[in-house]
XYZ file of C-alpha atoms in Angstrom:
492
model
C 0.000 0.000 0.000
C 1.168 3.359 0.729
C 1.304 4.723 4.351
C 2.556 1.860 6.926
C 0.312 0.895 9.639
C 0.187 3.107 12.776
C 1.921 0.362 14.845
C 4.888 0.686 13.277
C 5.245 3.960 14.715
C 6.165 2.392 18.011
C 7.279 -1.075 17.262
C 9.669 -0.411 14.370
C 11.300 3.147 14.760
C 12.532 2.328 18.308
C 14.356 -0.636 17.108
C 15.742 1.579 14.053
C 16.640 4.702 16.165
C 15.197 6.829 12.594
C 14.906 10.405 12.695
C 13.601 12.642 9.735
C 16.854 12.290 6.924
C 18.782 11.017 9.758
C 18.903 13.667 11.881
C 21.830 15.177 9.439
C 21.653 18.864 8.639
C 21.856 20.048 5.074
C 25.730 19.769 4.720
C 26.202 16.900 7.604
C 26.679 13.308 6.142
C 28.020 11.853 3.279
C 28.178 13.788 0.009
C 24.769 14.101 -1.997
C 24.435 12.237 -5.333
C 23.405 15.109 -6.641
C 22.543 18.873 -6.200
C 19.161 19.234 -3.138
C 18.667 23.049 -3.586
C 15.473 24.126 -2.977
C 14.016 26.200 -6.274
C 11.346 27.265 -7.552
C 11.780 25.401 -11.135
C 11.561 21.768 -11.567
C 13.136 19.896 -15.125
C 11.127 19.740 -18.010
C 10.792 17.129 -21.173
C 9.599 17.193 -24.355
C 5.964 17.383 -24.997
C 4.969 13.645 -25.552
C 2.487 13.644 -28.418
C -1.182 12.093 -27.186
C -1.015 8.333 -27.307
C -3.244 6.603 -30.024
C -4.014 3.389 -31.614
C -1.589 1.202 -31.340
C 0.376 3.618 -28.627
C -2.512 2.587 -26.121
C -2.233 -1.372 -26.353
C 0.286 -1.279 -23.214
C -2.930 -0.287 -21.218
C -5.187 -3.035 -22.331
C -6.142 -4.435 -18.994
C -8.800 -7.198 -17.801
C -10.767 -5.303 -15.070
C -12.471 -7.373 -12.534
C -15.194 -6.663 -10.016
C -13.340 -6.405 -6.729
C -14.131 -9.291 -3.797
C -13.694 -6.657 -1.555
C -14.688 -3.964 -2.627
C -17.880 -5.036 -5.178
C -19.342 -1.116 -5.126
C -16.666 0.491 -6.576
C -15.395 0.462 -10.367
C -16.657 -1.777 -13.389
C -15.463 -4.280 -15.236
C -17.432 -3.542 -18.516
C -14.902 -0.630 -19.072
C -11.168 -0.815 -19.847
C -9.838 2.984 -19.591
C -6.735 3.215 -21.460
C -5.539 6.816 -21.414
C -7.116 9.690 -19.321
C -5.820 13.602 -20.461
C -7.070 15.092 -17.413
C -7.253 19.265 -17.125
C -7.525 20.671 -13.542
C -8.204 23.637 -12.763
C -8.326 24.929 -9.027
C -9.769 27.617 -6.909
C -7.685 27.657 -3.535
C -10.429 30.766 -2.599
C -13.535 29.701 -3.718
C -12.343 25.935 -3.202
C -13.893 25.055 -6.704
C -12.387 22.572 -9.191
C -13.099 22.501 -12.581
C -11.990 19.681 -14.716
C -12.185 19.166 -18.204
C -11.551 15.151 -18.900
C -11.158 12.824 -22.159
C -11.113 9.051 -21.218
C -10.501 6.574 -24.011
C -11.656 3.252 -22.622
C -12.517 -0.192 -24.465
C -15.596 -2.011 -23.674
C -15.307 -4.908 -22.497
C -18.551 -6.340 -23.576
C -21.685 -5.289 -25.999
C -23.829 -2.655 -23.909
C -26.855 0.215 -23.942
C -24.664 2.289 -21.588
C -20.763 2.612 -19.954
C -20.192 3.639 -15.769
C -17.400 5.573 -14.348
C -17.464 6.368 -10.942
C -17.580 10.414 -9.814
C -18.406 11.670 -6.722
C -21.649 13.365 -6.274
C -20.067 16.646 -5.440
C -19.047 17.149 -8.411
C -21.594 18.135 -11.148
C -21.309 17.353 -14.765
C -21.947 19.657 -17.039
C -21.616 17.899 -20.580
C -20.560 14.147 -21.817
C -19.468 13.455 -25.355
C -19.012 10.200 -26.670
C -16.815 10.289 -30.031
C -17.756 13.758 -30.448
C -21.511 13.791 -29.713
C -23.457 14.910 -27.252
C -24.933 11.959 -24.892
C -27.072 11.571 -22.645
C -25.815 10.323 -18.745
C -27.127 9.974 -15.356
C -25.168 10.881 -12.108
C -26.317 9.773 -9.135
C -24.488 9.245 -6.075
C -20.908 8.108 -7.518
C -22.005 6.755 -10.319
C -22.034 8.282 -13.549
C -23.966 6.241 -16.537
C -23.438 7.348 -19.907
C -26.241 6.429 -22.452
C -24.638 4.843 -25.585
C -24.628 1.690 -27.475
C -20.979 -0.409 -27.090
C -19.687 -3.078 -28.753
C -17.042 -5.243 -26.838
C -13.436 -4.785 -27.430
C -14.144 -1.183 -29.546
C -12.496 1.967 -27.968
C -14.398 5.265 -27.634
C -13.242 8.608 -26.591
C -15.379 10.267 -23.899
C -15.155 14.079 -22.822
C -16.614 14.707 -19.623
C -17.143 18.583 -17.790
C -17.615 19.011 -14.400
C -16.725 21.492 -11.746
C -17.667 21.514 -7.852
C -15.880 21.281 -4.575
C -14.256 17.764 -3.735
C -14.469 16.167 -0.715
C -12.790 12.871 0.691
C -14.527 9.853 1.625
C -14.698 7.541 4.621
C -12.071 5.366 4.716
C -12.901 1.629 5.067
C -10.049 1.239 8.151
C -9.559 1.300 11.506
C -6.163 2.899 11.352
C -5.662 6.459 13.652
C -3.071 7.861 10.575
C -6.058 7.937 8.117
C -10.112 8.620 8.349
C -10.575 9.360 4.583
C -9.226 8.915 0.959
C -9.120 10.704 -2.047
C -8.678 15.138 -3.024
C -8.030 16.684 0.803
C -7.591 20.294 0.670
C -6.324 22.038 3.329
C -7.157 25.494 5.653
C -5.287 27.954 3.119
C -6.525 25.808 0.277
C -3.972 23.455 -0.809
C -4.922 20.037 -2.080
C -3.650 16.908 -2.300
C -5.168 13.320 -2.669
C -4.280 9.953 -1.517
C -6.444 7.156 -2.684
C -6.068 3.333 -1.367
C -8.230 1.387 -1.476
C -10.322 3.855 -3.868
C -11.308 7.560 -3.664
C -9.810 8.972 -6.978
C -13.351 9.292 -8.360
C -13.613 12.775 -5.519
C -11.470 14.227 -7.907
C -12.082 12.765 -11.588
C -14.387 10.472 -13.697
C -12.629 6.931 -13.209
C -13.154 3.210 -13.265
C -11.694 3.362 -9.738
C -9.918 -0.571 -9.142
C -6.526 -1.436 -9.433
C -7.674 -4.434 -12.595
C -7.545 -1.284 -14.850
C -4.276 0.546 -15.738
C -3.929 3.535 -17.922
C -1.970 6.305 -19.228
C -1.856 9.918 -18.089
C -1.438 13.351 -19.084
C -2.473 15.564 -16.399
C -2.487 19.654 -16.692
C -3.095 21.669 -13.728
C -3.976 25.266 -13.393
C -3.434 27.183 -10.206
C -2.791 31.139 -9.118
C 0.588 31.373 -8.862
C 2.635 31.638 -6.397
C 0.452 27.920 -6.418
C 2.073 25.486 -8.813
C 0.259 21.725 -9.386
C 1.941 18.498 -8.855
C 1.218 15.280 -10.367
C 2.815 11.930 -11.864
C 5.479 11.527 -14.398
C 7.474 13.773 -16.222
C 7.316 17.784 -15.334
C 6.245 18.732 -19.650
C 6.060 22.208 -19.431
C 5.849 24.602 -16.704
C 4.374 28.282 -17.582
C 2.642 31.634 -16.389
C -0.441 32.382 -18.036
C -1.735 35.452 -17.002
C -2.315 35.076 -13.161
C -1.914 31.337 -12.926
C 0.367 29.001 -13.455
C 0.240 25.648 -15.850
C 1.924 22.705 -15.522
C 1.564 19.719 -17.871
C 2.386 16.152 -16.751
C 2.962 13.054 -18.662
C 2.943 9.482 -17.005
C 4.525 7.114 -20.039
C 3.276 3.596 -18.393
C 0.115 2.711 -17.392
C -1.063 3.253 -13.378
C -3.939 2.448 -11.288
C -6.511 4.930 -10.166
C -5.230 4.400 -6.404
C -1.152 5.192 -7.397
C -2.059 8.672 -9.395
C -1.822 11.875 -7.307
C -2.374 15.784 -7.726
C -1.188 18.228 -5.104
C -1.377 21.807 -5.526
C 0.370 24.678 -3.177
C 3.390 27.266 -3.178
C 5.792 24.513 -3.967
C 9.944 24.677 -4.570
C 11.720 21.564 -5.736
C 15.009 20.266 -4.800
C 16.853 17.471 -7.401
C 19.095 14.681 -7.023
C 20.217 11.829 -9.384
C 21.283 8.476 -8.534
C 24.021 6.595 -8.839
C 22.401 5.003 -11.960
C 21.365 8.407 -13.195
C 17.944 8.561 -12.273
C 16.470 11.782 -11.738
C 15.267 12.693 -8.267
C 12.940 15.533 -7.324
C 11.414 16.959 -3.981
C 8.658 19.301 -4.255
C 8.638 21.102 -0.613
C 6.920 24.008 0.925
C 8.628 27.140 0.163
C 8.607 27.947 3.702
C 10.248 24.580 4.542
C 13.099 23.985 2.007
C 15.147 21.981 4.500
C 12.999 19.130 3.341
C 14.275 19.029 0.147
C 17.236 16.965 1.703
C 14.991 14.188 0.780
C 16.078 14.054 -2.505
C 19.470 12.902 -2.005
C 18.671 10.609 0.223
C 15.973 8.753 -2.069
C 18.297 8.972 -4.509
C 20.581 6.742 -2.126
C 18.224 4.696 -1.194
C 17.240 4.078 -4.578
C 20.970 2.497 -4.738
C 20.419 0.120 -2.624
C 17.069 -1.589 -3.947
C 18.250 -1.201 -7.097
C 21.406 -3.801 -5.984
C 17.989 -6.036 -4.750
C 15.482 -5.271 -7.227
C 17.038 -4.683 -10.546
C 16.881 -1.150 -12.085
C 14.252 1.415 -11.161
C 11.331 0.518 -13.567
C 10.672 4.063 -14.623
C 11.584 7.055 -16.321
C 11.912 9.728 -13.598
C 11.337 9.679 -9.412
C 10.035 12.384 -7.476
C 7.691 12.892 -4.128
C 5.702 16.013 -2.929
C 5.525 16.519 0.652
C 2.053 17.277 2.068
C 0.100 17.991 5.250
C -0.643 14.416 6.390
C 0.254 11.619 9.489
C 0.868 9.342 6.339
C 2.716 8.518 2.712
C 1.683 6.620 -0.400
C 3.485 5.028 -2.804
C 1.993 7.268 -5.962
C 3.734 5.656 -9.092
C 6.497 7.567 -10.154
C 5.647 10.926 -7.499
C 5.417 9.360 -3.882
C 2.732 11.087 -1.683
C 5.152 12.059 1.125
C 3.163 13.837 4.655
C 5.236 16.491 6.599
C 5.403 14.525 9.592
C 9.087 13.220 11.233
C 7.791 9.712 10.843
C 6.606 10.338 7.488
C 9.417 11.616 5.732
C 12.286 9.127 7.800
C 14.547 7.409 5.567
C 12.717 3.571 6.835
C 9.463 5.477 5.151
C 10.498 6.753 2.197
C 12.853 3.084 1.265
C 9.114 1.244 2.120
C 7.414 3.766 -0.292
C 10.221 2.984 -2.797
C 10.000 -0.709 -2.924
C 6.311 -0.255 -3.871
C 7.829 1.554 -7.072
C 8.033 -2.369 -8.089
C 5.605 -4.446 -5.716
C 2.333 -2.414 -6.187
C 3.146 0.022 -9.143
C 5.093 -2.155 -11.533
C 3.589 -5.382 -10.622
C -0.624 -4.780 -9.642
C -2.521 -6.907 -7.591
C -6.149 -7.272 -9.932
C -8.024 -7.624 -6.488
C -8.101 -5.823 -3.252
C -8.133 -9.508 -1.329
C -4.374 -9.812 -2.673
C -2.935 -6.099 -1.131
C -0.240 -8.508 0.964
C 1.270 -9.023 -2.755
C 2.151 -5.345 -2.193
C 2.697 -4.877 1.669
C 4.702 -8.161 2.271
C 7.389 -7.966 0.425
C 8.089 -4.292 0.600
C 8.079 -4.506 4.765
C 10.867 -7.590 4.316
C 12.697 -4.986 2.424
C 12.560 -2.360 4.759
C 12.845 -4.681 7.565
C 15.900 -5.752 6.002
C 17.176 -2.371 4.989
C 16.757 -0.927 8.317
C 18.633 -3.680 9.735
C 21.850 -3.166 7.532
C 21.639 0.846 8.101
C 21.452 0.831 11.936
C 23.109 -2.502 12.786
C 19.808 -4.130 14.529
C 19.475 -7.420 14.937
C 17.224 -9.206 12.219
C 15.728 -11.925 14.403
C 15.079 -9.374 16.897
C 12.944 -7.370 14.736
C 11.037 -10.614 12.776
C 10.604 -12.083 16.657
C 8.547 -8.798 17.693
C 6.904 -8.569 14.386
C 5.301 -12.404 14.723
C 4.341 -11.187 18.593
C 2.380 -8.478 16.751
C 1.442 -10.585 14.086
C -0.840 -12.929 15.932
C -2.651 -10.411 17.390
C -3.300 -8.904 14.042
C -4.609 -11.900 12.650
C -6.847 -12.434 15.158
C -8.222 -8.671 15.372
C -8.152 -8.493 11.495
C -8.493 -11.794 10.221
C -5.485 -13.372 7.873
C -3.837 -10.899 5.269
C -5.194 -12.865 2.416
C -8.901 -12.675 3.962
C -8.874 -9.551 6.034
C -12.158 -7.525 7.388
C -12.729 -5.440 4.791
C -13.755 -2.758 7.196
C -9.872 -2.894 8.263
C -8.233 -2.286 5.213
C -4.618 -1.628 5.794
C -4.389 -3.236 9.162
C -0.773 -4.285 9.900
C -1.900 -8.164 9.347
C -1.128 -7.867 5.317
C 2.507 -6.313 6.330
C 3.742 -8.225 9.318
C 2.432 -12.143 8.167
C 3.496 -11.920 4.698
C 6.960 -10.285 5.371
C 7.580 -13.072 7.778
C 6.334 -15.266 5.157
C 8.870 -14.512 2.660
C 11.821 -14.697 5.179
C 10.766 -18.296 5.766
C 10.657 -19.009 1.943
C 14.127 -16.901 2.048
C 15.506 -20.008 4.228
C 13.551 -22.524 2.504
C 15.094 -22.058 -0.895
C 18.593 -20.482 0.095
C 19.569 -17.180 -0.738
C 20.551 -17.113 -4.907
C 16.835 -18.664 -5.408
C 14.829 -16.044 -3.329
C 17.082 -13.281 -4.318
C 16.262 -14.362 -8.245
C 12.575 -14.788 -7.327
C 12.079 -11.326 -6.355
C 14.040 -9.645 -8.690
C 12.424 -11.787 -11.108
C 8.193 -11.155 -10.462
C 8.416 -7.419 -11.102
C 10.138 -7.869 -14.420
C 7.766 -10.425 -15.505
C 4.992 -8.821 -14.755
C 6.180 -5.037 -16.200
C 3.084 -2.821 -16.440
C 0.554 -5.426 -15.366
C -1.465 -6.795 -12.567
C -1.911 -9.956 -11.238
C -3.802 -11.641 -8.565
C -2.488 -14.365 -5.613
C -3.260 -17.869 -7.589
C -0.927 -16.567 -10.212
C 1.641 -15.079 -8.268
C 1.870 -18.643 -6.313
C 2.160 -20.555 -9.245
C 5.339 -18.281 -10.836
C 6.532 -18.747 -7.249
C 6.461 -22.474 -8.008
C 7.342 -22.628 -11.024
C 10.576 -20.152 -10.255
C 11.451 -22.404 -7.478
C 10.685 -26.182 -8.247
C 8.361 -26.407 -4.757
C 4.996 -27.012 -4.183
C 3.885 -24.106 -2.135
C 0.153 -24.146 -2.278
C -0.137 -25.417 1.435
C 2.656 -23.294 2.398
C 1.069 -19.654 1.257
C -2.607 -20.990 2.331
C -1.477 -21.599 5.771
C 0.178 -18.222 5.539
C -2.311 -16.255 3.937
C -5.555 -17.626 5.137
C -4.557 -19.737 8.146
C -6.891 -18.225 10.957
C -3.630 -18.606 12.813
C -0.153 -17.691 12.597
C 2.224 -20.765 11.150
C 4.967 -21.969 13.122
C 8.234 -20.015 12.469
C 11.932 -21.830 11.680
C-alpha cells in the first residue's frame, strides 16, 4: 500500500533509532548524489504527443469486479488513457476539470459507468464527439450509448464543484478518509487506497484497470500543481500558473496523485542516473534533503530489485500523518515519521511491488505490503546494525494479534483495510521461503516477479504458481497456511 500501519510507529522506529533524513543537517553526512537546492523550477521534457491506436495497447487491462470492494469500479470498461485538465480555486475551493477518457468495452452494452463523486456536477458528456445523454447519481455516472465489446471510444466529460474525501474503510488512527483533501489555506492533495480517486475525476476506480496519463493543472501562482510523471512544461499564463504532466506507463486509479500549493523543488540523481525531485513548501526547504537521500536509497534496492522501472522519481511533501506510494511521485506527509529514511525506502519498494507489478483484487494487497516490509525490515537492519531476528521475533508477537483482530492478510475484514496483518504475516512469510530455498533462489525470485509482470497486474493464484514454477516447490499449502490460516504458522 502506501502509508505503513500506525503500529509501526512504536514497534519499528525504536528498534531503528530513525529520525527525519537522519537527523543530518543540510551539509552533515556523506556527500549528496546530486545537487538538493530548494528552487522554484523543476526539469522539463519534451511534450509527448497524445497516445493513439496502437500507442494505447500497453494499457489493455482485464478489469475485474473487486471481492472486496464489489461497489466500486466496473469491469465492462477498460480505460486506457485519461488527459485530465484541472483547474483549481484555492479561494472559492472550486475545481473545474475538463476530462477525455478513451476506454474499451469490455462487452456489448446500452450504456458505460465511471465512478464520480456526487459533489461534483457534470456539465456535458461526449461520446466520439456527440453529445450523450448520462445519469449521475451518487458516484455513479452512466453514460447512455450503445458499445460493442473490445471497440475503444473517446469520452469528454465537464464538471466542476468542490471535492471532498470519503470515509475510509479502516480502523487505522493515521487515516479517516481517501481521495482530493484540501487544506485550511486551500492546498490540495489526494491519496487514494483502497479507492477515492473518483472525488477528484471520472474513473473506473480498481486497481484491474491501468492507464496512461497526461495531467495539466492550473493554479494562481505563487500555487504550482503536482502530479505523476514527467514535469512537460511549466508556464505563467496570465495570473496562474500551468503545468503539464505526462505518465509514459500505465497506473492504477489508487497510485495517481495531484497536489497543488506554493511549492519549490530540490533534485538529485542516482548513482544510476535517475532523476530525483522533492517538491517542498517554500517555507520549509530543509525538506528538500529528501532528494538525495531517495536517490541513495534508490541504490540500494536497485542492488535487490534490478533497475528502477521508470523514467523519472520524485515525491511532494504534504500535510498528512501518512505517505503513499503514488507511481512515479510518492505522496510524502510532513510529519518526522513520514518523511524518515525507513518510510520513504518502504514507499520505494512499492515503485516495483504495487506500481510495476498490480494486484487485480483488493483480497491480494499482501502481494504489495509483504514484500516491501521484508525490504525495509531488512534495509533498516543493515543501516542501523539491529538485529534481524530481533525485529522478525517482535513482528510475529504483533502478528498474531493482528490476525486475530483483522483476520489473515489474504482474507482480512474489509472494514480494516490496511491493518498491519497484510505487512507483518506476509513479510515473515517470505523470510521463511528466504531459508527454505537459500539465498541465490529467493534473491532471483524477487528480482524476477516485477520484471515479468512489467506494467501489469496480477492476482495471488498466479503469483503462487510463478513462485512455483521459479522455485521447483509445491507451495500451495505453504502460502494458504500463511495467507488464510486463521492462525499464525509456526516459524523456523
Amino acid at each position: 500500500m502506501r502509508r505503513l500501519p500506525a503500529l509501526l510507529a512504536v514497534a519499528l522506529l525504536p528498534l531503528a533509532g530513525c529520525s527525519d533524513d537522519d537527523g543530518r543537517g543540510p551539509t552533515d553526512g556523506p556527500p549528496s548524489p546530486g545537487p538538493s537546492t530548494a528552487t522554484d523550477s523543476g526539469s522539463a521534457t519534451a511534450v509527448p504527443r497524445r497516445p493513439t491506436g496502437a500507442a494505447l495497447d500497453v494499457a489493455l487491462s482485464e478489469p475485474r469486479e473487486d471481492s472486496v470492494y464489489p461497489d466500486v469500479g466496473d469491469p465492462g470498461v477498460d480505460a486506457l488513457h485519461y488527459d485530465l485538465s484541472l483547474t483549481w480555486d484555492p479561494v472559492a475551493r472550486v475545481l473545474e476539470g475538463t476530462e477525455r477518457v478513451v476506454l474499451r468495452s469490455t462487452g456489448d452494452d446500452d450504456r458505460l459507468r465511471l465512478d464520480l463523486a456526487p459533489e461534483l456536477e457534470v456539465g456535458s458528456v461526449r461520446v466520439d464527439g456527440e453529445e450523450a445523454r448520462f445519469r449521475h447519481r451518487g458516484k455513479d455516472l452512466v453514460v447512455r450509448h450503445d458499445v460493442v465489446a473490445d471497440r475503444r471510444y473517446a469520452l469528454v466529460v465537464t464538471y466542476a464543484g468542490t471535492p471532498r474525501p470519503v470515509p475510509a474503510p479502516t480502523r487505522r488512527r493515521d487515516v479517516a478518509t481517501t481521495g482530493w483533501t484540501t487544506t485550511a489555506d486551500g492546498w490540495t492533495w489526494t491519496m487514494q487506497e483502497p479507492y477515492g480517486a473518483f472525488t477528484w475525476y471520472a474513473v473506473n476506480d480498481h486497481p484491474s484497470d491501468k492507464a496512461l496519463y497526461d495531467i495539466t493543472v492550473r493554479v494562481p501562482t505563487p500555487f504550482v500543481g503536482v502530479a505523476n510523471g514527467a514535469l512537460v512544461s511549466r508556464e505563467e499564463d496570465g495570473p496562474d500558473t500551468v503545468t503539464r504532466w505526462h505518465l509514459a506507463e500505465p497506473a492504477a486509479s489508487y497510485l495517481v496523485t495531484v497536489a497543488t500549493g506554493d511549492y519549490v523543488t530540490a533534485e538529485a540523481t542516482s548513482d544510476s542516473g535517475v532523476p530525483v525531485t522533492w517538491w517542498v513548501p517554500r517555507d520549509q526547504p530543509d525538506l528538500g534533503r529528501g532528494a538525495r537521500t531517495t536517490a541513495e536509497e534508490l541504490g540500494w534496492l536497485e542492488e535487490r530489485l534490478g533497475p528502477y522501472p521508470f523514467d523519472t522519481l520524485g515525491a511532494v511533501v504534504v500535510d498528512s500523518a501518512s505517505a503513499m506510494e503514488t507511481q512515479t511521485m510518492m505522496t510524502i506527509g510532513t510529519s518526522e515519521y513520514a518523511r524518515s529514511p525507513a518510510v520513504v525506502v518502504h514507499e520505494l519498494a512499492h515503485q516495483w511491488y504495487g506500481d510495476q507489478v498490480t494486484p487485480t483484487d483488493w483480497r491480494d494487497v499482501w502481494m504489495n505490503e509483504g514484500m516491501v516490509m521484508y525490504l525495509q525490515v531488512l534495509w533498516q537492519a543493515e543501516e542501523d546494525g539491529t538485529d534481524l531476528d530481533a525485529v522478525l521475533d517482535a513482528y510475529a508477537a504483533a502478528e498474531v494479534r493482528e490476525r486475530a483482530s483483522a483476520g489473515p492478510p489474504g482474507a482480512y475484514d474489509p472494514d480494516a483495510f490496511g491493518a498491519s496483518t497484510v505487512y507483518y504475516g506476509p513479510a515473515l512469510m517470505w523470510h521463511e521461503l528466504r531459508g527454505r530455498v537459500g539465498e541465490d533462489a529467493f534473491w532471483s525470485m524477487v528480482r524476477g516477479w516485477p520484471a515479468s509482470q512489467e506494467d501489469g497486474a496480477a492476482d495471488r493464484e498466479e503469483y503462487v504458481a510463478w513462485v512455483e514454477q521459479e522455485t521447483g516447490l509445491e507451495l500451495s499449502a505453504f502460502f494458504d497456511d500463511w495467507l488464510l490460516g486463521e492462525t499464525t504458522p509456526a516459524r523456523s
